[in-house]
Structures are given as C-alpha cells and as structure tokens.
PDB file of C-alpha atoms in Angstrom:
ATOM      1  CA  LYS A   1     -24.929  -4.780   6.137  1.00  0.00           C
ATOM      2  CA  GLN A   2     -23.580  -7.292   3.871  1.00  0.00           C
ATOM      3  CA  GLU A   3     -20.896  -9.294   4.354  1.00  0.00           C
ATOM      4  CA  VAL A   4     -19.011 -11.537   1.540  1.00  0.00           C
ATOM      5  CA  THR A   5     -16.886 -14.390   2.710  1.00  0.00           C
ATOM      6  CA  GLN A   6     -14.493 -16.722   0.781  1.00  0.00           C
ATOM      7  CA  ILE A   7     -13.517 -20.025   2.122  1.00  0.00           C
ATOM      8  CA  PRO A   8     -10.636 -21.439   1.848  1.00  0.00           C
ATOM      9  CA  ALA A   9      -8.751 -18.527   2.438  1.00  0.00           C
ATOM     10  CA  ALA A  10      -5.713 -20.223   0.508  1.00  0.00           C
ATOM     11  CA  LEU A  11      -5.517 -23.398  -1.463  1.00  0.00           C
ATOM     12  CA  SER A  12      -2.437 -25.250  -2.872  1.00  0.00           C
ATOM     13  CA  VAL A  13      -3.245 -27.966  -5.547  1.00  0.00           C
ATOM     14  CA  PRO A  14      -0.922 -29.634  -8.109  1.00  0.00           C
ATOM     15  CA  GLU A  15      -1.183 -28.862 -11.711  1.00  0.00           C
ATOM     16  CA  GLY A  16      -4.045 -30.260 -13.610  1.00  0.00           C
ATOM     17  CA  GLU A  17      -6.627 -30.748 -10.678  1.00  0.00           C
ATOM     18  CA  ASN A  18     -10.057 -29.421 -11.079  1.00  0.00           C
ATOM     19  CA  LEU A  19     -10.808 -27.007  -8.292  1.00  0.00           C
ATOM     20  CA  VAL A  20     -13.942 -24.863  -6.599  1.00  0.00           C
ATOM     21  CA  LEU A  21     -13.511 -21.780  -4.679  1.00  0.00           C
ATOM     22  CA  ASN A  22     -16.422 -20.596  -2.638  1.00  0.00           C
ATOM     23  CA  CYS A  23     -18.085 -16.983  -1.940  1.00  0.00           C
ATOM     24  CA  SER A  24     -20.780 -16.426   0.308  1.00  0.00           C
ATOM     25  CA  PHE A  25     -23.101 -13.210   1.040  1.00  0.00           C
ATOM     26  CA  THR A  26     -25.469 -12.831   3.650  1.00  0.00           C
ATOM     27  CA  ASP A  27     -27.922 -10.182   1.991  1.00  0.00           C
ATOM     28  CA  SER A  28     -29.583 -12.209  -1.049  1.00  0.00           C
ATOM     29  CA  ALA A  29     -30.691  -8.744  -2.671  1.00  0.00           C
ATOM     30  CA  ILE A  30     -28.036  -8.546  -4.918  1.00  0.00           C
ATOM     31  CA  TYR A  31     -27.849  -7.045  -8.291  1.00  0.00           C
ATOM     32  CA  ASN A  32     -24.912  -9.517  -9.753  1.00  0.00           C
ATOM     33  CA  LEU A  33     -21.654 -11.013  -8.888  1.00  0.00           C
ATOM     34  CA  GLN A  34     -18.645 -10.500 -10.066  1.00  0.00           C
ATOM     35  CA  TRP A  35     -15.364 -12.657 -10.048  1.00  0.00           C
ATOM     36  CA  PHE A  36     -11.856 -11.490 -10.207  1.00  0.00           C
ATOM     37  CA  ARG A  37      -8.394 -12.488 -10.515  1.00  0.00           C
ATOM     38  CA  GLN A  38      -5.798 -10.566  -8.739  1.00  0.00           C
ATOM     39  CA  ASP A  39      -1.828 -11.032  -9.414  1.00  0.00           C
ATOM     40  CA  PRO A  40       0.591  -9.841  -6.548  1.00  0.00           C
ATOM     41  CA  GLY A  41       0.875  -6.281  -6.524  1.00  0.00           C
ATOM     42  CA  LYS A  42      -1.046  -5.772  -9.616  1.00  0.00           C
ATOM     43  CA  GLY A  43      -4.917  -4.664 -10.114  1.00  0.00           C
ATOM     44  CA  LEU A  44      -7.998  -6.570 -10.484  1.00  0.00           C
ATOM     45  CA  THR A  45      -8.859  -8.429 -13.666  1.00  0.00           C
ATOM     46  CA  SER A  46     -12.599  -9.617 -14.434  1.00  0.00           C
ATOM     47  CA  LEU A  47     -13.313 -13.249 -14.889  1.00  0.00           C
ATOM     48  CA  LEU A  48     -16.933 -13.650 -15.090  1.00  0.00           C
ATOM     49  CA  LEU A  49     -20.247 -11.737 -14.083  1.00  0.00           C
ATOM     50  CA  ILE A  50     -23.096 -13.285 -13.237  1.00  0.00           C
ATOM     51  CA  GLN A  51     -26.421 -11.354 -13.102  1.00  0.00           C
ATOM     52  CA  SER A  52     -28.923 -11.995 -10.159  1.00  0.00           C
ATOM     53  CA  SER A  53     -31.156 -13.856 -12.431  1.00  0.00           C
ATOM     54  CA  GLN A  54     -28.769 -16.508 -14.164  1.00  0.00           C
ATOM     55  CA  ARG A  55     -27.558 -19.363 -12.724  1.00  0.00           C
ATOM     56  CA  GLU A  56     -24.153 -19.462 -14.430  1.00  0.00           C
ATOM     57  CA  GLN A  57     -21.591 -18.247 -16.589  1.00  0.00           C
ATOM     58  CA  THR A  58     -18.379 -19.887 -18.484  1.00  0.00           C
ATOM     59  CA  SER A  59     -15.327 -18.694 -19.927  1.00  0.00           C
ATOM     60  CA  GLY A  60     -13.096 -21.177 -21.218  1.00  0.00           C
ATOM     61  CA  ARG A  61     -11.917 -23.186 -18.365  1.00  0.00           C
ATOM     62  CA  LEU A  62     -13.818 -21.400 -15.790  1.00  0.00           C
ATOM     63  CA  ASN A  63     -17.520 -21.565 -14.823  1.00  0.00           C
ATOM     64  CA  ALA A  64     -19.314 -19.619 -12.200  1.00  0.00           C
ATOM     65  CA  SER A  65     -22.487 -20.432 -10.424  1.00  0.00           C
ATOM     66  CA  LEU A  66     -24.698 -18.442  -8.588  1.00  0.00           C
ATOM     67  CA  ASP A  67     -27.687 -19.341  -6.039  1.00  0.00           C
ATOM     68  CA  LYS A  68     -28.893 -16.118  -4.906  1.00  0.00           C
ATOM     69  CA  SER A  69     -31.444 -17.681  -2.627  1.00  0.00           C
ATOM     70  CA  SER A  70     -28.815 -19.507  -0.362  1.00  0.00           C
ATOM     71  CA  GLY A  71     -26.484 -16.309  -0.788  1.00  0.00           C
ATOM     72  CA  ARG A  72     -23.501 -18.550  -2.637  1.00  0.00           C
ATOM     73  CA  SER A  73     -21.493 -18.609  -5.338  1.00  0.00           C
ATOM     74  CA  THR A  74     -18.833 -20.977  -6.635  1.00  0.00           C
ATOM     75  CA  LEU A  75     -15.910 -20.603  -9.253  1.00  0.00           C
ATOM     76  CA  TYR A  76     -15.118 -23.809 -10.839  1.00  0.00           C
ATOM     77  CA  ILE A  77     -11.540 -23.902 -12.429  1.00  0.00           C
ATOM     78  CA  ALA A  78     -11.110 -26.978 -14.895  1.00  0.00           C
ATOM     79  CA  ALA A  79      -7.695 -28.792 -15.483  1.00  0.00           C
ATOM     80  CA  SER A  80      -5.656 -26.000 -13.108  1.00  0.00           C
ATOM     81  CA  GLN A  81      -2.592 -24.487 -14.494  1.00  0.00           C
ATOM     82  CA  PRO A  82       0.474 -23.008 -12.651  1.00  0.00           C
ATOM     83  CA  GLY A  83      -0.695 -19.569 -14.865  1.00  0.00           C
ATOM     84  CA  ASP A  84      -3.902 -19.849 -12.453  1.00  0.00           C
ATOM     85  CA  SER A  85      -1.845 -19.133  -9.177  1.00  0.00           C
ATOM     86  CA  ALA A  86      -3.351 -15.823  -8.125  1.00  0.00           C
ATOM     87  CA  THR A  87      -5.569 -14.316  -5.561  1.00  0.00           C
ATOM     88  CA  TYR A  88      -9.234 -14.910  -6.923  1.00  0.00           C
ATOM     89  CA  LEU A  89     -11.855 -12.033  -5.233  1.00  0.00           C
ATOM     90  CA  CYS A  90     -15.875 -11.996  -5.795  1.00  0.00           C
ATOM     91  CA  ALA A  91     -17.994  -9.199  -5.334  1.00  0.00           C
ATOM     92  CA  VAL A  92     -21.763  -8.550  -5.005  1.00  0.00           C
ATOM     93  CA  ARG A  93     -23.420  -5.287  -5.968  1.00  0.00           C
ATOM     94  CA  PRO A  94     -26.673  -4.834  -4.078  1.00  0.00           C
ATOM     95  CA  SER A  95     -30.022  -5.035  -5.824  1.00  0.00           C
ATOM     96  CA  ASN A  96     -30.864  -1.189  -5.528  1.00  0.00           C
ATOM     97  CA  ASN A  97     -27.981  -1.271  -8.167  1.00  0.00           C
ATOM     98  CA  ALA A  98     -26.463   1.631  -6.107  1.00  0.00           C
ATOM     99  CA  GLY A  99     -23.732   2.390  -8.630  1.00  0.00           C
ATOM    100  CA  ASN A 100     -20.585   0.818  -8.552  1.00  0.00           C
ATOM    101  CA  MET A 101     -20.521   0.156  -4.566  1.00  0.00           C
ATOM    102  CA  LEU A 102     -19.448  -3.394  -4.711  1.00  0.00           C
ATOM    103  CA  THR A 103     -18.887  -5.322  -1.348  1.00  0.00           C
ATOM    104  CA  PHE A 104     -15.937  -7.881  -1.974  1.00  0.00           C
ATOM    105  CA  GLY A 105     -14.627 -11.035  -0.155  1.00  0.00           C
ATOM    106  CA  GLY A 106     -11.404 -11.267   1.495  1.00  0.00           C
ATOM    107  CA  GLY A 107     -10.170 -13.452  -1.651  1.00  0.00           C
ATOM    108  CA  THR A 108      -8.942 -17.094  -2.326  1.00  0.00           C
ATOM    109  CA  ARG A 109      -5.163 -17.155  -2.589  1.00  0.00           C
ATOM    110  CA  LEU A 110      -4.315 -20.017  -4.792  1.00  0.00           C
ATOM    111  CA  MET A 111      -1.289 -21.584  -5.842  1.00  0.00           C
ATOM    112  CA  VAL A 112      -1.013 -24.257  -8.454  1.00  0.00           C
ATOM    113  CA  LYS A 113       1.989 -26.414  -8.384  1.00  0.00           C
ATOM    114  CA  PRO A 114       3.716 -27.417 -11.246  1.00  0.00           C
TER     115      PRO A 114
ATOM    116  CA  LYS B   1      -8.776   0.254 -26.603  1.00  0.00           C
ATOM    117  CA  ALA B   2      -6.656   1.349 -23.539  1.00  0.00           C
ATOM    118  CA  GLY B   3      -7.540   0.367 -20.084  1.00  0.00           C
ATOM    119  CA  VAL B   4      -7.976   2.115 -16.984  1.00  0.00           C
ATOM    120  CA  THR B   5      -4.881   3.983 -16.601  1.00  0.00           C
ATOM    121  CA  GLN B   6      -3.805   4.953 -13.025  1.00  0.00           C
ATOM    122  CA  THR B   7      -0.657   7.474 -11.902  1.00  0.00           C
ATOM    123  CA  PRO B   8       1.512   7.051 -10.031  1.00  0.00           C
ATOM    124  CA  ARG B   9       2.153   3.652 -10.031  1.00  0.00           C
ATOM    125  CA  TYR B  10       4.315   4.204  -6.685  1.00  0.00           C
ATOM    126  CA  LEU B  11       4.736   7.283  -4.271  1.00  0.00           C
ATOM    127  CA  ILE B  12       6.067   7.639  -0.687  1.00  0.00           C
ATOM    128  CA  LYS B  13       4.852  10.109   1.540  1.00  0.00           C
ATOM    129  CA  THR B  14       5.447  11.118   5.335  1.00  0.00           C
ATOM    130  CA  ARG B  15       2.660  11.669   7.624  1.00  0.00           C
ATOM    131  CA  GLY B  16       0.859  15.048   7.694  1.00  0.00           C
ATOM    132  CA  GLN B  17       1.292  15.591   3.967  1.00  0.00           C
ATOM    133  CA  GLN B  18      -1.527  15.374   1.291  1.00  0.00           C
ATOM    134  CA  VAL B  19      -1.628  13.220  -1.649  1.00  0.00           C
ATOM    135  CA  THR B  20      -3.396  13.133  -4.966  1.00  0.00           C
ATOM    136  CA  LEU B  21      -3.761  10.293  -7.217  1.00  0.00           C
ATOM    137  CA  SER B  22      -5.298  10.380 -11.166  1.00  0.00           C
ATOM    138  CA  CYS B  23      -7.247   7.876 -12.970  1.00  0.00           C
ATOM    139  CA  SER B  24      -8.242   7.839 -16.665  1.00  0.00           C
ATOM    140  CA  PRO B  25     -11.048   5.762 -17.193  1.00  0.00           C
ATOM    141  CA  ILE B  26     -11.570   3.458 -20.564  1.00  0.00           C
ATOM    142  CA  SER B  27     -12.378   5.481 -23.149  1.00  0.00           C
ATOM    143  CA  GLY B  28     -16.326   6.007 -23.445  1.00  0.00           C
ATOM    144  CA  HIS B  29     -16.803   5.221 -19.660  1.00  0.00           C
ATOM    145  CA  ARG B  30     -18.535   7.750 -17.746  1.00  0.00           C
ATOM    146  CA  SER B  31     -18.213   6.224 -13.836  1.00  0.00           C
ATOM    147  CA  VAL B  32     -14.974   5.920 -12.108  1.00  0.00           C
ATOM    148  CA  SER B  33     -14.717   4.362  -8.856  1.00  0.00           C
ATOM    149  CA  TRP B  34     -12.057   4.294  -6.312  1.00  0.00           C
ATOM    150  CA  TYR B  35     -11.183   1.326  -3.756  1.00  0.00           C
ATOM    151  CA  GLN B  36      -8.779   0.830  -1.127  1.00  0.00           C
ATOM    152  CA  GLN B  37      -7.048  -2.180  -0.633  1.00  0.00           C
ATOM    153  CA  THR B  38      -5.331  -3.136   2.705  1.00  0.00           C
ATOM    154  CA  PRO B  39      -3.876  -6.617   4.222  1.00  0.00           C
ATOM    155  CA  GLY B  40      -6.052  -6.163   7.037  1.00  0.00           C
ATOM    156  CA  GLN B  41      -9.342  -4.524   5.710  1.00  0.00           C
ATOM    157  CA  GLY B  42      -9.309  -6.130   2.357  1.00  0.00           C
ATOM    158  CA  LEU B  43     -10.825  -4.048  -0.444  1.00  0.00           C
ATOM    159  CA  GLN B  44     -13.254  -1.031   0.477  1.00  0.00           C
ATOM    160  CA  PHE B  45     -15.201   1.094  -1.615  1.00  0.00           C
ATOM    161  CA  LEU B  46     -14.545   4.666  -1.453  1.00  0.00           C
ATOM    162  CA  PHE B  47     -16.382   7.013  -3.552  1.00  0.00           C
ATOM    163  CA  GLU B  48     -17.662   6.890  -7.439  1.00  0.00           C
ATOM    164  CA  TYR B  49     -18.146   9.742  -9.895  1.00  0.00           C
ATOM    165  CA  PHE B  50     -20.438   9.636 -12.636  1.00  0.00           C
ATOM    166  CA  SER B  51     -21.003  12.939 -14.864  1.00  0.00           C
ATOM    167  CA  GLU B  52     -18.807  14.963 -12.415  1.00  0.00           C
ATOM    168  CA  THR B  53     -20.959  14.333  -9.294  1.00  0.00           C
ATOM    169  CA  GLN B  54     -20.413  12.036  -6.429  1.00  0.00           C
ATOM    170  CA  ARG B  55     -23.013   9.397  -6.805  1.00  0.00           C
ATOM    171  CA  ASN B  56     -21.894   6.764  -3.830  1.00  0.00           C
ATOM    172  CA  LYS B  57     -19.511   7.461  -0.646  1.00  0.00           C
ATOM    173  CA  GLY B  58     -17.633   4.649   1.371  1.00  0.00           C
ATOM    174  CA  ASN B  59     -17.098   4.892   5.086  1.00  0.00           C
ATOM    175  CA  PHE B  60     -14.133   6.965   5.452  1.00  0.00           C
ATOM    176  CA  PRO B  61     -12.902  10.184   7.077  1.00  0.00           C
ATOM    177  CA  GLY B  62     -13.365  13.382   5.323  1.00  0.00           C
ATOM    178  CA  ARG B  63      -9.636  13.564   4.651  1.00  0.00           C
ATOM    179  CA  PHE B  64     -10.347  11.569   1.502  1.00  0.00           C
ATOM    180  CA  SER B  65     -11.977  13.338  -0.928  1.00  0.00           C
ATOM    181  CA  GLY B  66     -12.093  12.987  -4.753  1.00  0.00           C
ATOM    182  CA  ARG B  67     -13.809  14.719  -8.209  1.00  0.00           C
ATOM    183  CA  GLN B  68     -14.128  13.906 -11.855  1.00  0.00           C
ATOM    184  CA  PHE B  69     -13.416  16.164 -14.749  1.00  0.00           C
ATOM    185  CA  SER B  70     -15.750  16.728 -17.731  1.00  0.00           C
ATOM    186  CA  ASN B  71     -13.500  14.123 -19.856  1.00  0.00           C
ATOM    187  CA  SER B  72     -14.278  11.750 -17.260  1.00  0.00           C
ATOM    188  CA  ARG B  73     -10.908  11.397 -15.424  1.00  0.00           C
ATOM    189  CA  SER B  74     -10.551  11.829 -12.033  1.00  0.00           C
ATOM    190  CA  GLU B  75      -8.487  12.349  -9.021  1.00  0.00           C
ATOM    191  CA  MET B  76      -8.884  11.540  -5.434  1.00  0.00           C
ATOM    192  CA  ASN B  77      -6.735  13.123  -2.552  1.00  0.00           C
ATOM    193  CA  VAL B  78      -5.771  12.560   0.559  1.00  0.00           C
ATOM    194  CA  SER B  79      -4.948  15.295   3.145  1.00  0.00           C
ATOM    195  CA  THR B  80      -3.292  14.589   6.841  1.00  0.00           C
ATOM    196  CA  LEU B  81      -1.694  11.218   5.379  1.00  0.00           C
ATOM    197  CA  GLU B  82      -1.616   8.990   8.173  1.00  0.00           C
ATOM    198  CA  LEU B  83       0.501   5.633   8.550  1.00  0.00           C
ATOM    199  CA  GLY B  84      -2.961   3.555   7.919  1.00  0.00           C
ATOM    200  CA  ASP B  85      -3.259   5.230   4.797  1.00  0.00           C
ATOM    201  CA  SER B  86      -0.535   2.957   3.263  1.00  0.00           C
ATOM    202  CA  ALA B  87      -2.357   1.176   0.658  1.00  0.00           C
ATOM    203  CA  LEU B  88      -3.119  -0.245  -2.846  1.00  0.00           C
ATOM    204  CA  TYR B  89      -5.836   2.624  -4.115  1.00  0.00           C
ATOM    205  CA  LEU B  90      -7.447   1.013  -7.122  1.00  0.00           C
ATOM    206  CA  CYS B  91      -9.816   2.654  -9.501  1.00  0.00           C
ATOM    207  CA  ALA B  92     -12.405   1.488 -11.864  1.00  0.00           C
ATOM    208  CA  SER B  93     -14.847   2.498 -14.478  1.00  0.00           C
ATOM    209  CA  SER B  94     -17.597   1.107 -15.847  1.00  0.00           C
ATOM    210  CA  PRO B  95     -20.085   2.282 -18.951  1.00  0.00           C
ATOM    211  CA  GLY B  96     -23.323   3.938 -19.265  1.00  0.00           C
ATOM    212  CA  HIS B  97     -25.879   5.242 -16.557  1.00  0.00           C
ATOM    213  CA  LEU B  98     -26.958   1.831 -15.737  1.00  0.00           C
ATOM    214  CA  ASN B  99     -24.353  -0.489 -14.107  1.00  0.00           C
ATOM    215  CA  THR B 100     -25.576  -3.602 -15.311  1.00  0.00           C
ATOM    216  CA  GLY B 101     -22.035  -4.240 -16.629  1.00  0.00           C
ATOM    217  CA  GLU B 102     -18.628  -5.088 -15.782  1.00  0.00           C
ATOM    218  CA  LEU B 103     -16.336  -3.145 -13.613  1.00  0.00           C
ATOM    219  CA  PHE B 104     -12.890  -2.798 -15.246  1.00  0.00           C
ATOM    220  CA  PHE B 105      -9.897  -1.993 -13.079  1.00  0.00           C
ATOM    221  CA  GLY B 106      -6.572  -0.103 -13.294  1.00  0.00           C
ATOM    222  CA  GLU B 107      -3.362  -1.395 -12.116  1.00  0.00           C
ATOM    223  CA  GLY B 108      -3.451   0.848  -8.856  1.00  0.00           C
ATOM    224  CA  SER B 109      -1.508   3.276  -6.921  1.00  0.00           C
ATOM    225  CA  ARG B 110       0.861   1.905  -4.281  1.00  0.00           C
ATOM    226  CA  LEU B 111       1.226   4.709  -1.308  1.00  0.00           C
ATOM    227  CA  THR B 112       3.541   4.158   1.488  1.00  0.00           C
ATOM    228  CA  VAL B 113       3.195   6.637   4.225  1.00  0.00           C
ATOM    229  CA  LEU B 114       6.398   6.781   6.359  1.00  0.00           C
TER     230      LEU B 114
END
C-alpha cells in the first residue's frame, strides 16, 4: 500500500527566504506526482505535475524535482512571499494509472512572515 | 473557462440524515473524482466516475455512493450520516481517457454533522 509522507508538517520563514518542502513515498511504481496548494477552507490548486520519466518541472518561482528510485520529491520555492502562505500537498498516481485514485501526503503548512 | 463547481458550499445535517453533493466538472472533462478531507485522516479517495461508470472506489462504507450523468456532472450521496462524516468533500475533474494530466479541484462542500 502506497504511503506518502511530507516533512516538515509546518514551517515558518521570514519573507525572502528560499525554502524546500519534502515529499516521500514508499512505492516507487508511480505514474506521476503532483504538487498542490491549499488555502484555508478552500479547494486544491495544482502547482506542478511531474511525470515519472521527468526529473523536474518549473513554474515561476517554483521548482519540483522527482527521484523515483529513492521515493522522493522536493518543492523548491524561491524568494518566498507572504502570499505563499498555505498548505502544500503532494500526491502520487500509481503506475498502473488507475484513474485518479491519488494518494496524498499530510501536507506542509507554510507561513511566510513579512 | 469555468472551473470545477461544487454545490452546496456549506451544509449542516444531523445524525441519521442523508446528504447529496453535486459537482460540475470543467467543460470537456469526462472524469470526476471525489475525495474526503478531515483533519485526522487528511485527503482520502472516495470514488471516480468516467463516462457514467464508476472506475475506482476507495475504502469507504456503502453509505457513500455516487453517480455520474451523461453531461459528466456528478453527485455523491451519504446516507445515515454519522458525526465522523463531518468533512470537506472535494471533487476533481480531469480530461480524457488516459489520465496523464493534471487533476483540477473544486472549492469543496463543507459538511457538518451534528
């Protein structure tokens, strides 16, 4: 059974810092991995999607990497801003591509202080 | 292009009642998935529908059911509500038959069971 863990569970940083959020998964047989952002009481916003054959994806100040063999992904946020404060979730899709049955990590709650 | 729309956004029910939640996917998307989010269990997969057929089902009791209509809109129903069913119910849609792409989430329906 796939298990996804995100460390740390919470993180507080001053504005302007570069930071790394971690995601690890126990079964390396994944089809892809997706990073989401969730604001309090809201739905999930897709940030980056990495296919299993890819090593990284970039969007603006965000960069996500994937090391499938070691079961790890990182989300790098450059020059953090208060507007980045949210919970960040990673989710994996199994390699049998069983529809949209994703397994989610518990999330990292990020607070960026002005 | 409109996003994923969920109704109602908030609702309060009492134990033993039933509830129906609705989800309209992004135009052109044929797959609709449902997830339950609670503070204790995080995000858990409920079920997925594609072309009016249930494609996958998570580990939830039979009180949780769903369906999809020919226009891809989906509903989920929870019967005989329990206190533990209080949660944010999230709907997500994706395009096409091969789920190589991103999953797009709605804002959710927050259910409180008293």
